Tab-separated table of C-alpha atoms and ligand atoms in Angstrom:
chain	number	residue	atom	x	y	z
A	1160	MET	CA	0.036	-0.034	-0.024
A	1161	PRO	CA	1.379	3.474	-0.881
A	1162	LEU	CA	2.397	5.585	2.121
A	1163	LEU	CA	1.040	8.701	0.520
A	1164	PRO	CA	-2.419	9.027	-1.221
A	1165	ALA	CA	-2.166	9.165	-4.999
A	1166	ARG	CA	-2.600	12.588	-6.471
A	1167	PRO	CA	-5.848	12.942	-8.498
A	1168	ALA	CA	-5.216	12.972	-12.262
A	1169	VAL	CA	-5.442	16.520	-13.757
A	1170	THR	CA	-8.389	16.601	-16.148
A	1171	ASP	CA	-7.360	19.615	-18.228
A	1172	THR	CA	-3.869	20.217	-19.627
A	1173	ARG	CA	-4.095	24.022	-19.594
A	1174	ARG	CA	-0.980	25.320	-17.935
A	1175	VAL	CA	-0.926	28.303	-15.598
A	1176	VAL	CA	2.465	29.676	-14.733
A	1177	ILE	CA	2.706	32.182	-11.929
A	1178	VAL	CA	5.955	34.242	-11.587
A	1179	GLY	CA	6.480	35.263	-7.913
A	1180	ALA	CA	5.467	33.701	-4.630
A	1181	GLY	CA	4.687	36.936	-2.772
A	1182	PHE	CA	1.342	38.232	-1.636
A	1183	ALA	CA	-0.188	38.363	-5.161
A	1184	GLY	CA	1.345	35.125	-6.590
A	1185	MET	CA	0.432	33.105	-3.488
A	1186	ALA	CA	-3.141	34.355	-3.469
A	1187	ALA	CA	-3.507	33.519	-7.203
A	1188	ALA	CA	-2.006	30.028	-6.675
A	1189	LYS	CA	-4.291	29.292	-3.676
A	1190	GLY	CA	-7.289	30.586	-5.610
A	1191	LEU	CA	-6.675	27.907	-8.278
A	1192	ASP	CA	-6.769	25.062	-5.795
A	1193	GLY	CA	-9.046	22.386	-7.187
A	1194	ALA	CA	-9.344	24.123	-10.564
A	1195	PRO	CA	-8.791	21.773	-13.614
A	1196	VAL	CA	-5.474	23.369	-14.541
A	1197	GLU	CA	-1.791	22.615	-13.948
A	1198	VAL	CA	-0.223	25.422	-11.897
A	1199	THR	CA	3.508	26.076	-11.736
A	1200	LEU	CA	4.491	28.686	-9.191
A	1201	VAL	CA	8.027	30.000	-9.834
A	1202	ASP	CA	10.090	32.052	-7.439
A	1203	ARG	CA	13.779	32.857	-7.239
A	1204	ASN	CA	13.615	31.990	-3.457
A	1205	ASN	CA	12.152	28.843	-1.989
A	1206	PHE	CA	10.297	31.028	0.631
A	1207	SER	CA	7.712	33.777	0.613
A	1208	THR	CA	8.566	36.920	2.672
A	1209	PHE	CA	6.135	38.877	4.905
A	1210	GLN	CA	7.692	42.370	4.011
A	1211	PRO	CA	5.612	44.384	6.530
A	1212	LEU	CA	7.612	42.858	9.386
A	1213	LEU	CA	11.110	43.093	7.791
A	1214	TYR	CA	11.882	46.184	9.832
A	1215	GLN	CA	11.497	44.096	13.013
A	1216	VAL	CA	14.101	41.639	11.711
A	1217	ALA	CA	16.375	44.566	10.926
A	1218	THR	CA	15.998	45.981	14.451
A	1219	SER	CA	16.402	42.705	16.278
A	1220	GLY	CA	12.701	42.297	17.221
A	1221	LEU	CA	12.161	39.129	15.243
A	1222	ASN	CA	14.098	36.266	13.680
A	1223	ALA	CA	14.375	36.045	9.864
A	1224	ALA	CA	12.597	32.717	9.915
A	1225	ASP	CA	9.607	34.308	11.599
A	1226	VAL	CA	8.715	36.486	8.639
A	1227	ALA	CA	9.363	33.937	5.863
A	1228	HIS	CA	7.667	30.713	4.973
A	1229	PRO	CA	8.794	27.882	2.649
A	1230	VAL	CA	6.580	27.876	-0.398
A	1231	ARG	CA	6.418	24.141	-0.810
A	1232	GLY	CA	5.027	23.929	2.774
A	1233	VAL	CA	2.052	26.086	1.939
A	1234	PHE	CA	1.058	23.908	-1.013
A	1235	GLN	CA	1.640	20.441	0.377
A	1236	ASP	CA	-1.984	19.595	-0.125
A	1237	GLN	CA	-2.618	21.379	-3.426
A	1238	ALA	CA	-2.582	18.514	-5.995
A	1239	ASN	CA	-2.601	20.750	-9.069
A	1240	LEU	CA	0.338	22.877	-8.084
A	1241	ALA	CA	4.068	22.353	-8.644
A	1242	PHE	CA	6.717	24.765	-7.247
A	1243	ARG	CA	9.908	25.602	-9.154
A	1244	GLN	CA	12.708	27.608	-7.522
A	1245	ALA	CA	14.034	29.573	-10.483
A	1246	THR	CA	14.526	33.076	-11.833
A	1247	ALA	CA	12.353	34.195	-14.726
A	1248	THR	CA	14.382	35.955	-17.357
A	1249	GLY	CA	12.124	36.434	-20.400
A	1250	VAL	CA	9.361	35.029	-22.576
A	1251	ASP	CA	9.373	33.318	-25.989
A	1252	TRP	CA	6.016	34.717	-27.141
A	1253	ASP	CA	5.710	32.687	-30.276
A	1254	ARG	CA	6.016	29.430	-28.342
A	1255	ARG	CA	4.323	30.762	-25.229
A	1256	ARG	CA	7.176	29.794	-22.990
A	1257	LEU	CA	8.523	31.443	-19.884
A	1258	LEU	CA	12.268	31.476	-20.024
A	1259	LEU	CA	14.113	30.698	-16.786
A	1260	GLU	CA	17.746	31.015	-15.951
A	1261	ASP	CA	17.895	27.166	-16.030
A	1262	GLY	CA	15.127	26.101	-18.370
A	1263	ALA	CA	11.677	27.099	-19.700
A	1264	LEU	CA	7.983	26.493	-18.856
A	1265	ASP	CA	5.197	26.325	-21.428
A	1266	PHE	CA	2.000	28.261	-20.497
A	1267	ASP	CA	-1.474	28.950	-21.557
A	1268	HIS	CA	-1.979	31.545	-18.862
A	1269	LEU	CA	0.908	33.592	-17.411
A	1270	VAL	CA	0.474	35.532	-14.151
A	1271	VAL	CA	3.280	37.988	-13.564
A	1272	ALA	CA	3.515	38.716	-9.810
A	1273	ALA	CA	7.240	39.567	-9.463
A	1274	GLY	CA	6.797	42.430	-7.063
A	1275	ALA	CA	8.980	45.550	-6.860
A	1276	CYS	CA	12.568	46.478	-5.912
A	1277	THR	CA	14.244	49.375	-4.261
A	1278	ASN	CA	14.221	52.679	-6.167
A	1279	PHE	CA	17.306	54.833	-5.502
A	1280	PHE	CA	15.985	57.534	-7.839
A	1281	GLY	CA	19.446	57.932	-9.260
A	1282	VAL	CA	20.824	59.515	-6.084
A	1283	GLU	CA	24.622	59.483	-6.380
A	1284	GLY	CA	26.194	56.772	-4.287
A	1285	ALA	CA	22.877	55.448	-2.875
A	1286	GLU	CA	22.971	52.142	-4.699
A	1287	ALA	CA	26.539	51.464	-3.523
A	1288	HIS	CA	26.349	52.711	0.006
A	1289	ALA	CA	22.692	52.877	1.278
A	1290	LEU	CA	21.150	49.955	3.071
A	1291	PRO	CA	17.769	49.121	1.447
A	1292	LEU	CA	14.977	47.229	3.258
A	1293	TYR	CA	13.195	45.268	0.626
A	1294	GLY	CA	13.972	41.595	1.109
A	1295	LEU	CA	14.905	39.220	3.950
A	1296	ARG	CA	18.638	39.497	3.244
A	1297	ASP	CA	18.421	43.266	3.369
A	1298	ALA	CA	16.866	43.104	6.759
A	1299	VAL	CA	19.575	40.690	8.098
A	1300	ARG	CA	22.300	42.878	6.582
A	1301	LEU	CA	20.893	45.967	8.205
A	1302	ARG	CA	20.705	44.209	11.548
A	1303	ASN	CA	24.336	43.087	11.150
A	1304	HIS	CA	25.389	46.556	10.162
A	1305	VAL	CA	23.632	48.354	13.052
A	1306	LEU	CA	24.993	45.924	15.658
A	1307	GLY	CA	28.384	45.999	13.961
A	1308	ARG	CA	28.530	49.797	14.381
A	1309	PHE	CA	28.008	49.409	18.043
A	1310	GLU	CA	30.637	46.673	18.378
A	1311	ALA	CA	33.131	48.824	16.359
A	1312	THR	CA	32.385	51.938	18.483
A	1313	ASP	CA	32.699	49.984	21.725
A	1314	ALA	CA	36.283	49.071	20.682
A	1315	SER	CA	37.120	52.564	19.300
A	1316	PRO	CA	34.821	55.205	20.948
A	1317	ALA	CA	36.399	57.949	18.793
A	1318	LEU	CA	34.366	56.566	15.954
A	1319	ILE	CA	31.314	58.243	17.479
A	1320	ASP	CA	32.620	61.635	16.286
A	1321	ASP	CA	32.989	60.201	12.807
A	1322	GLY	CA	29.301	59.253	12.631
A	1323	ALA	CA	29.543	55.589	13.489
A	1324	LEU	CA	26.435	55.933	15.889
A	1325	THR	CA	24.548	58.245	13.544
A	1326	PHE	CA	21.727	56.367	11.743
A	1327	VAL	CA	20.051	58.165	8.888
A	1328	VAL	CA	16.708	56.855	7.639
A	1329	VAL	CA	15.647	58.258	4.264
A	1330	GLY	CA	11.909	58.250	3.439
A	1331	GLY	CA	9.094	59.427	5.762
A	1332	GLY	CA	6.556	56.751	4.536
A	1333	PRO	CA	5.375	53.921	6.775
A	1334	THR	CA	8.654	51.921	6.395
A	1335	GLY	CA	10.884	54.826	7.368
A	1336	VAL	CA	8.704	55.779	10.282
A	1337	GLU	CA	8.750	52.154	11.485
A	1338	VAL	CA	12.543	51.782	11.190
A	1339	ALA	CA	13.280	55.058	12.916
A	1340	GLY	CA	10.884	54.291	15.792
A	1341	ALA	CA	12.214	50.819	16.243
A	1342	LEU	CA	15.891	51.891	16.162
A	1343	VAL	CA	15.522	54.469	18.974
A	1344	GLU	CA	13.690	51.855	21.018
A	1345	LEU	CA	16.477	49.306	20.409
A	1346	PHE	CA	19.140	51.770	21.408
A	1347	ASP	CA	17.415	53.184	24.470
A	1348	ARG	CA	15.979	49.972	25.855
A	1349	VAL	CA	18.427	47.214	24.882
A	1350	LEU	CA	21.817	48.362	23.541
A	1351	ARG	CA	22.172	50.913	26.385
A	1352	LYS	CA	22.260	47.835	28.748
A	1353	ASP	CA	24.420	45.654	26.383
A	1354	PHE	CA	27.129	48.406	25.930
A	1355	HIS	CA	27.327	49.758	29.411
A	1356	THR	CA	30.681	51.320	29.011
A	1357	LEU	CA	29.700	53.066	25.713
A	1358	ALA	CA	28.078	56.444	25.487
A	1359	VAL	CA	24.888	54.998	23.800
A	1360	SER	CA	23.059	58.259	24.502
A	1361	ARG	CA	25.210	59.806	21.802
A	1362	ALA	CA	23.549	57.528	19.172
A	1363	ARG	CA	21.364	59.573	16.836
A	1364	VAL	CA	18.507	58.545	14.556
A	1365	LEU	CA	17.564	61.060	11.813
A	1366	LEU	CA	14.479	60.612	9.680
A	1367	LEU	CA	14.709	62.570	6.434
A	1368	GLU	CA	11.779	63.212	4.146
A	1369	MET	CA	11.789	65.375	1.056
A	1370	ARG	CA	8.120	66.332	1.348
A	1371	ASP	CA	6.780	68.639	3.962
A	1372	GLU	CA	5.203	65.943	6.075
A	1373	LEU	CA	5.631	62.326	7.142
A	1374	LEU	CA	3.228	59.478	6.084
A	1375	PRO	CA	1.792	60.997	2.937
A	1376	PRO	CA	-1.047	58.497	2.556
A	1377	PHE	CA	-2.465	59.486	5.982
A	1378	SER	CA	-4.609	62.366	7.121
A	1379	PRO	CA	-2.931	65.475	8.599
A	1380	PRO	CA	-3.834	64.580	12.204
A	1381	SER	CA	-2.234	61.075	11.870
A	1382	ARG	CA	0.887	62.634	10.243
A	1383	ARG	CA	1.216	65.161	13.114
A	1384	HIS	CA	0.722	62.439	15.627
A	1385	ALA	CA	3.448	60.205	14.188
A	1386	ARG	CA	5.867	63.093	14.066
A	1387	ALA	CA	5.218	64.184	17.635
A	1388	ILE	CA	5.684	60.561	18.911
A	1389	LEU	CA	8.832	60.039	16.977
A	1390	GLU	CA	10.321	63.315	18.263
A	1391	ALA	CA	9.329	62.667	21.772
A	1392	ARG	CA	11.140	59.373	21.581
A	1393	GLY	CA	14.320	60.965	20.294
A	1394	VAL	CA	14.142	60.719	16.468
A	1395	GLU	CA	15.318	63.879	14.752
A	1396	VAL	CA	12.718	64.348	12.042
A	1397	ARG	CA	13.681	66.588	9.147
A	1398	THR	CA	11.053	67.246	6.485
A	1399	ALA	CA	11.647	69.191	3.248
A	1400	THR	CA	15.082	67.575	3.218
A	1401	THR	CA	16.594	65.965	0.224
A	1402	VAL	CA	19.565	63.627	0.092
A	1403	GLU	CA	21.884	64.535	-2.712
A	1404	ARG	CA	24.844	62.164	-2.415
A	1405	VAL	CA	25.628	59.082	-0.306
A	1406	GLY	CA	29.115	58.007	0.614
A	1407	ALA	CA	30.357	55.278	2.900
A	1408	THR	CA	30.509	57.508	5.964
A	1409	ARG	CA	29.034	60.807	4.770
A	1410	VAL	CA	25.607	61.987	3.555
A	1411	ARG	CA	25.302	65.220	1.631
A	1412	LEU	CA	21.962	67.026	1.578
A	1413	ALA	CA	20.672	69.458	-1.032
A	1414	GLY	CA	21.864	72.833	0.103
A	1415	GLY	CA	25.274	71.488	0.898
A	1416	GLU	CA	25.009	70.258	4.447
A	1417	GLU	CA	27.062	67.142	5.085
A	1418	LEU	CA	26.180	64.607	7.792
A	1419	ARG	CA	28.693	62.188	9.272
A	1420	ALA	CA	26.860	58.970	9.274
A	1421	HIS	CA	28.051	55.416	8.728
A	1422	THR	CA	24.540	54.165	8.209
A	1423	LEU	CA	21.937	55.261	5.700
A	1424	VAL	CA	18.707	53.227	5.578
A	1425	TRP	CA	16.975	53.669	2.200
A	1426	ALA	CA	13.196	53.574	2.710
A	1427	ALA	CA	12.433	56.182	0.066
A	1428	GLY	CA	10.485	54.137	-2.481
A	1429	VAL	CA	10.213	51.217	-4.802
A	1430	ARG	CA	9.927	50.606	-8.534
A	1431	ALA	CA	8.498	47.600	-10.329
A	1432	ASN	CA	10.672	44.601	-10.667
A	1433	PRO	CA	12.827	44.999	-13.902
A	1434	VAL	CA	11.618	41.575	-14.930
A	1435	ALA	CA	8.530	43.377	-16.316
A	1436	ALA	CA	10.604	44.990	-19.005
A	1437	ALA	CA	12.681	41.789	-19.503
A	1438	LEU	CA	9.434	39.917	-20.321
A	1439	GLY	CA	8.703	42.521	-23.030
A	1440	LEU	CA	5.403	43.682	-21.395
A	1441	PRO	CA	4.228	47.261	-21.725
A	1442	THR	CA	5.258	49.368	-18.721
A	1443	GLY	CA	4.340	52.821	-17.435
A	1444	ARG	CA	5.285	55.021	-14.527
A	1445	GLY	CA	7.699	53.354	-12.078
A	1446	GLY	CA	8.248	50.491	-14.581
A	1447	ARG	CA	4.814	49.013	-13.578
A	1448	ILE	CA	3.118	46.767	-16.147
A	1449	VAL	CA	0.134	48.371	-17.766
A	1450	VAL	CA	-3.078	46.261	-17.245
A	1451	ASP	CA	-6.677	46.828	-17.992
A	1452	ASP	CA	-9.356	46.776	-15.237
A	1453	HIS	CA	-9.579	43.006	-15.654
A	1454	LEU	CA	-5.828	42.895	-14.743
A	1455	ARG	CA	-5.041	41.595	-18.312
A	1456	VAL	CA	-1.993	42.728	-20.314
A	1457	ARG	CA	-2.892	44.465	-23.513
A	1458	ASP	CA	-2.315	42.413	-26.639
A	1459	ARG	CA	-1.138	39.426	-24.681
A	1460	PRO	CA	-4.077	37.068	-24.402
A	1461	GLY	CA	-4.051	34.876	-21.282
A	1462	VAL	CA	-1.471	37.063	-19.630
A	1463	PHE	CA	-2.190	38.887	-16.296
A	1464	ALA	CA	-0.054	41.033	-14.042
A	1465	VAL	CA	-0.809	41.593	-10.392
A	1466	GLY	CA	0.656	43.172	-7.187
A	1467	ASP	CA	3.459	45.670	-6.987
A	1468	VAL	CA	4.734	44.916	-10.514
A	1469	ALA	CA	1.482	46.074	-12.133
A	1470	ALA	CA	-0.455	49.287	-12.232
A	1471	ALA	CA	-3.958	48.125	-11.719
A	1472	PRO	CA	-6.376	51.033	-12.263
A	1473	ASP	CA	-8.852	52.084	-9.656
A	1474	ARG	CA	-12.369	53.280	-10.600
A	1475	HIS	CA	-10.972	56.536	-11.763
A	1476	GLY	CA	-8.141	54.994	-13.854
A	1477	GLU	CA	-5.479	55.901	-11.346
A	1478	PRO	CA	-2.952	53.212	-10.343
A	1479	LEU	CA	-3.733	51.457	-7.088
A	1480	PRO	CA	-1.102	51.700	-4.366
A	1481	GLN	CA	1.647	49.118	-4.019
A	1482	LEU	CA	0.318	47.510	-0.866
A	1483	ALA	CA	-0.128	43.913	0.348
A	1484	PRO	CA	-4.041	43.983	0.374
A	1485	VAL	CA	-4.134	45.235	-3.226
A	1486	ALA	CA	-1.728	42.388	-4.216
A	1487	MET	CA	-3.708	39.750	-2.384
A	1488	GLN	CA	-7.083	40.807	-3.762
A	1489	ALA	CA	-5.686	41.117	-7.223
A	1490	GLY	CA	-4.180	37.619	-6.937
A	1491	ARG	CA	-7.473	36.126	-5.926
A	1492	HIS	CA	-9.240	37.966	-8.706
A	1493	VAL	CA	-6.960	36.576	-11.344
A	1494	ALA	CA	-7.562	33.097	-10.107
A	1495	THR	CA	-11.344	33.606	-10.480
A	1496	GLN	CA	-10.661	35.117	-14.000
A	1497	ILE	CA	-8.781	31.996	-15.058
A	1498	ARG	CA	-11.490	29.708	-13.655
A	1499	ALA	CA	-14.192	31.784	-15.399
A	1500	ASP	CA	-12.315	31.545	-18.633
A	1501	HIS	CA	-12.213	27.764	-18.280
A	1502	ASP	CA	-15.928	27.662	-17.629
A	1503	ALA	CA	-16.489	29.992	-20.501
A	1504	GLY	CA	-18.074	32.388	-18.052
A	1505	ALA	CA	-17.781	36.138	-18.278
A	1506	THR	CA	-14.717	37.719	-16.668
A	1507	ARG	CA	-15.271	40.645	-14.297
A	1508	PRO	CA	-13.367	43.842	-13.702
A	1509	PHE	CA	-11.219	44.041	-10.531
A	1510	ARG	CA	-12.563	46.227	-7.780
A	1511	TYR	CA	-10.270	46.840	-4.890
A	1512	VAL	CA	-11.909	46.953	-1.452
A	1513	ASP	CA	-9.907	49.355	0.751
A	1514	LYS	CA	-10.173	48.199	4.319
A	1515	GLY	CA	-7.843	50.881	5.732
A	1516	THR	CA	-4.224	51.791	6.268
A	1517	MET	CA	-1.994	51.384	9.307
A	1518	ALA	CA	1.551	52.391	10.371
A	1519	THR	CA	3.232	51.603	13.573
A	1520	ILE	CA	5.639	54.051	15.208
A	1521	GLY	CA	6.880	52.001	18.196
A	1522	ARG	CA	5.664	50.435	21.345
A	1523	ARG	CA	1.953	51.322	21.981
A	1524	ALA	CA	2.100	53.850	19.188
A	1525	ALA	CA	0.598	53.513	15.751
A	1526	VAL	CA	-1.922	55.222	13.509
A	1527	ALA	CA	-4.757	53.516	11.724
A	1528	GLU	CA	-7.278	54.934	9.260
A	1529	LEU	CA	-10.274	52.757	8.558
A	1530	PRO	CA	-13.312	52.983	6.419
A	1531	LEU	CA	-16.173	55.346	7.480
A	1532	GLY	CA	-13.605	57.906	8.541
A	1533	ILE	CA	-12.595	55.909	11.725
A	1534	ARG	CA	-9.178	57.053	12.847
A	1535	LEU	CA	-7.247	55.365	15.689
A	1536	SER	CA	-3.964	56.299	17.260
A	1537	GLY	CA	-1.811	55.252	20.166
A	1538	THR	CA	-2.421	51.953	22.021
A	1539	PRO	CA	-5.692	50.853	20.240
A	1540	ALA	CA	-4.073	51.445	16.846
A	1541	TRP	CA	-0.979	49.535	17.976
A	1542	PHE	CA	-2.982	46.509	19.165
A	1543	ALA	CA	-5.013	46.645	15.924
A	1544	TRP	CA	-1.712	46.680	13.940
A	1545	LEU	CA	-0.303	43.737	15.941
A	1546	GLY	CA	-3.440	41.686	15.487
A	1547	LEU	CA	-3.767	42.261	11.829
A	1548	HIS	CA	-0.164	41.338	11.131
A	1549	LEU	CA	-0.468	38.148	13.119
A	1550	VAL	CA	-3.585	37.165	11.112
A	1551	PHE	CA	-1.935	37.776	7.764
A	1552	LEU	CA	1.345	35.991	8.556
A	1553	VAL	CA	1.716	32.731	6.660
A	1554	GLY	CA	1.922	29.617	8.764
A	1555	ALA	CA	0.972	28.693	12.369
A	1556	ARG	CA	4.567	28.311	13.490
A	1557	ASN	CA	5.437	31.823	12.309
A	1558	ARG	CA	2.394	33.248	14.089
A	1559	PHE	CA	3.266	31.447	17.308
A	1560	SER	CA	6.939	32.470	17.165
A	1561	VAL	CA	6.026	36.090	16.409
A	1562	LEU	CA	3.531	36.207	19.230
A	1563	VAL	CA	6.078	34.725	21.683
A	1564	ASN	CA	8.744	37.250	20.529
A	1565	TRP	CA	6.318	40.193	20.878
A	1566	ALA	CA	5.167	39.089	24.296
A	1567	TRP	CA	8.724	38.610	25.431
A	1568	ASN	CA	9.873	41.973	24.055
A	1569	TYR	CA	6.793	43.692	25.532
A	1570	LEU	CA	7.198	42.200	29.079
A	1571	THR	CA	11.017	42.355	29.336
A	1572	TRP	CA	11.992	45.237	27.014
A	1573	ASP	CA	14.439	42.725	25.635
A	1574	ARG	CA	15.102	41.739	22.042
A	1575	GLY	CA	16.494	38.270	21.573
A	1576	PRO	CA	17.561	38.082	17.969
A	1577	ARG	CA	20.349	40.647	18.127
A	1578	LEU	CA	22.857	38.512	16.250
A	1579	ILE	CA	25.467	39.487	13.753
A	1580	LEU	CA	25.230	36.686	11.093
A	1581	ASP	CA	27.158	36.222	7.823
A	1582	THR	CA	24.556	36.564	5.125
A	1583	GLY	CA	26.794	34.942	2.465
A	1584	PRO	CA	26.714	35.764	-1.281
A	1585	GLN	CA	23.675	37.273	-2.992
A	1586	ALA	CA	20.959	34.822	-4.042
A	1587	PRO	CA	20.516	34.176	-7.730
A	1588	GLY	CA	18.508	36.835	-9.323
A	1589	GLU	CA	18.361	38.783	-6.101
A	1590	PRO	CA	18.499	42.549	-6.753
A	1591	PRO	CA	21.670	44.156	-5.468
A	1592	GLY	CA	21.309	45.244	-1.915
A	1593	GLU	CA	24.619	44.623	-0.198
A	1594	PRO	CA	26.381	47.825	0.515
A	1595	VAL	CA	29.797	46.216	0.719
A	1596	THR	CA	31.694	49.394	0.872
A	1597	ARG	CA	29.832	50.952	3.755
A	1598	ARG	CA	31.772	50.856	6.995
B	118	FAD	C1	9.831	47.014	4.043
B	118	FAD	C2	8.428	46.944	3.520
B	118	FAD	C3	7.383	47.115	4.357
B	118	FAD	C4	6.069	47.014	3.886
B	118	FAD	N1	4.963	47.243	4.762
B	118	FAD	C5	3.763	47.133	4.257
B	118	FAD	C6	2.627	47.254	5.150
B	118	FAD	O1	2.793	47.550	6.377
B	118	FAD	N2	1.379	47.114	4.623
B	118	FAD	C7	1.167	46.895	3.338
B	118	FAD	O2	0.048	46.706	2.914
B	118	FAD	N3	2.247	46.754	2.434
B	118	FAD	C8	3.472	46.932	2.886
B	118	FAD	N4	4.485	46.826	2.042
B	118	FAD	C9	4.214	46.529	0.621
B	118	FAD	C10	3.883	45.062	0.332
B	118	FAD	O3	4.824	44.245	0.999
B	118	FAD	C11	3.852	44.853	-1.115
B	118	FAD	O4	2.838	45.659	-1.604
B	118	FAD	C12	3.579	43.355	-1.440
B	118	FAD	O5	4.570	42.551	-0.957
B	118	FAD	C13	3.334	43.201	-2.956
B	118	FAD	O6	3.122	41.853	-3.197
B	118	FAD	P1	3.660	41.224	-4.534
B	118	FAD	O7	3.087	39.751	-4.523
B	118	FAD	O8	3.249	42.031	-5.703
B	118	FAD	O9	5.232	41.244	-4.499
B	118	FAD	P2	6.183	40.499	-3.415
B	118	FAD	O10	5.563	40.193	-2.116
B	118	FAD	O11	7.394	41.424	-3.322
B	118	FAD	O12	6.551	39.189	-4.112
B	118	FAD	C14	7.290	39.085	-5.373
B	118	FAD	C15	7.906	37.774	-5.456
B	118	FAD	O13	8.412	37.664	-6.760
B	118	FAD	C16	9.747	37.010	-6.693
B	118	FAD	N5	10.493	37.325	-7.922
B	118	FAD	C17	10.910	38.557	-8.252
B	118	FAD	N6	11.535	38.534	-9.389
B	118	FAD	C18	11.562	37.237	-9.819
B	118	FAD	C19	12.029	36.591	-11.012
B	118	FAD	N7	12.676	37.219	-11.947
B	118	FAD	N8	11.834	35.221	-11.088
B	118	FAD	C20	11.200	34.540	-10.112
B	118	FAD	N9	10.709	35.179	-8.987
B	118	FAD	C21	10.820	36.493	-8.861
B	118	FAD	C22	10.274	37.550	-5.439
B	118	FAD	O14	11.282	36.706	-4.921
B	118	FAD	C23	9.023	37.576	-4.558
B	118	FAD	O15	8.850	36.395	-3.734
B	118	FAD	C24	5.815	46.821	2.511
B	118	FAD	C25	6.914	46.625	1.661
B	118	FAD	C26	8.187	46.699	2.142
B	118	FAD	C27	9.351	46.464	1.260
């Protein structure tokens, strides 16, 4: 008798290839569970990353494994899905084949869900010296770097005057606010005790934003609240401030001011994954693939693009924001489109349901803006943020581990995962992110 139940035979040979196992690709793949199609999910990594919690990995709040989940583990019971760890590099449109670094996959439907990557906006030296926070490796590198600066300064305190304990965060959106808030907490509450002979009080966190206010997607009261909390906790917030050049230990601002800083965290924006152009698909602003309101790519029958890589239009034709709920809803929608196509049913336009926006600032501090004009801040918003992120994390083990870490951090003011780990060479196809020259 076989140890494992035999997989049911697939009754239709139509092949669906999904590029990217992030929020959008995973939602599309799950939405095709049980459909009479063969699904191949391709990702350059064998895991899916929960990006909203990367900043907690970078600031020693969580382990890397808490915010990532092996893709194969998610689909153990989905008989019509195969996973392939590979990097997509192009498409042979005549033969309808997705080209991979190490092979090719034939498709009838192609779903491009390859996400985005860091946008340095051409700022001189940023790509070489700034620390982005887009993927899991970025988060671990940033953690290594931050802790490494404290170790170096402990050995040579004179480095403080050279900016070794000055941490510049560029970008006043949710990620920049979260990173800045978490860094001051890490320094004040944890590293101050770890490095008891070092003048940790001299560590500075600067948050730079080129616009006049932080958190542009939020209402003015939430923006003001976030700024007030950050400043009260010791973050030096500078709005209307533009970074002009980034060096290994210096940051030059527009206007000529030079900051001594060994760390510059780049949280200033993203652009669509360049694979969009490599696949020969039409792209618009930010390199995002142009799709119609059904999420179809023009002149490419059977091809869809979803999530951050695409510019799905809202009811007014404006591109929807690059957010996890947009990606998940779009992924699910494409799965229903493919099913409807199979049943010869009519396809429907995609309508995004906005359930609100949240950003956390630090312990018991967050802002949340929900439908019907409901606005929360402080502790209620923080608990709402914690609960929501726990619900959306993939995998019971991850949820349990994150909950235990959060409870531990909350009760003890401690942060366990403050480890300096060797991240090794870059993964195949991974966008550059290692600022090897930054000291
Ligand atoms: C630091 C950070 C914090 C964020 N916080 C929030 C938040 O609090 N709330 C919120 O709503 N949104 C947040 N976002 C945005 C949110 O994470 C994205 O909108 C969401 O991840 C988009 O999902 P996606 O599936 O389009 O792309 P991703 O989740 O990025 O997935 C893309 C996948 O494609 C794979 N891939 C890329 N290129 C290739 C290739 N050539 N071949 C094969 N595979 C490839 C990647 O490995 C990846 O797994 C945050 C983003 C970042 C970076």
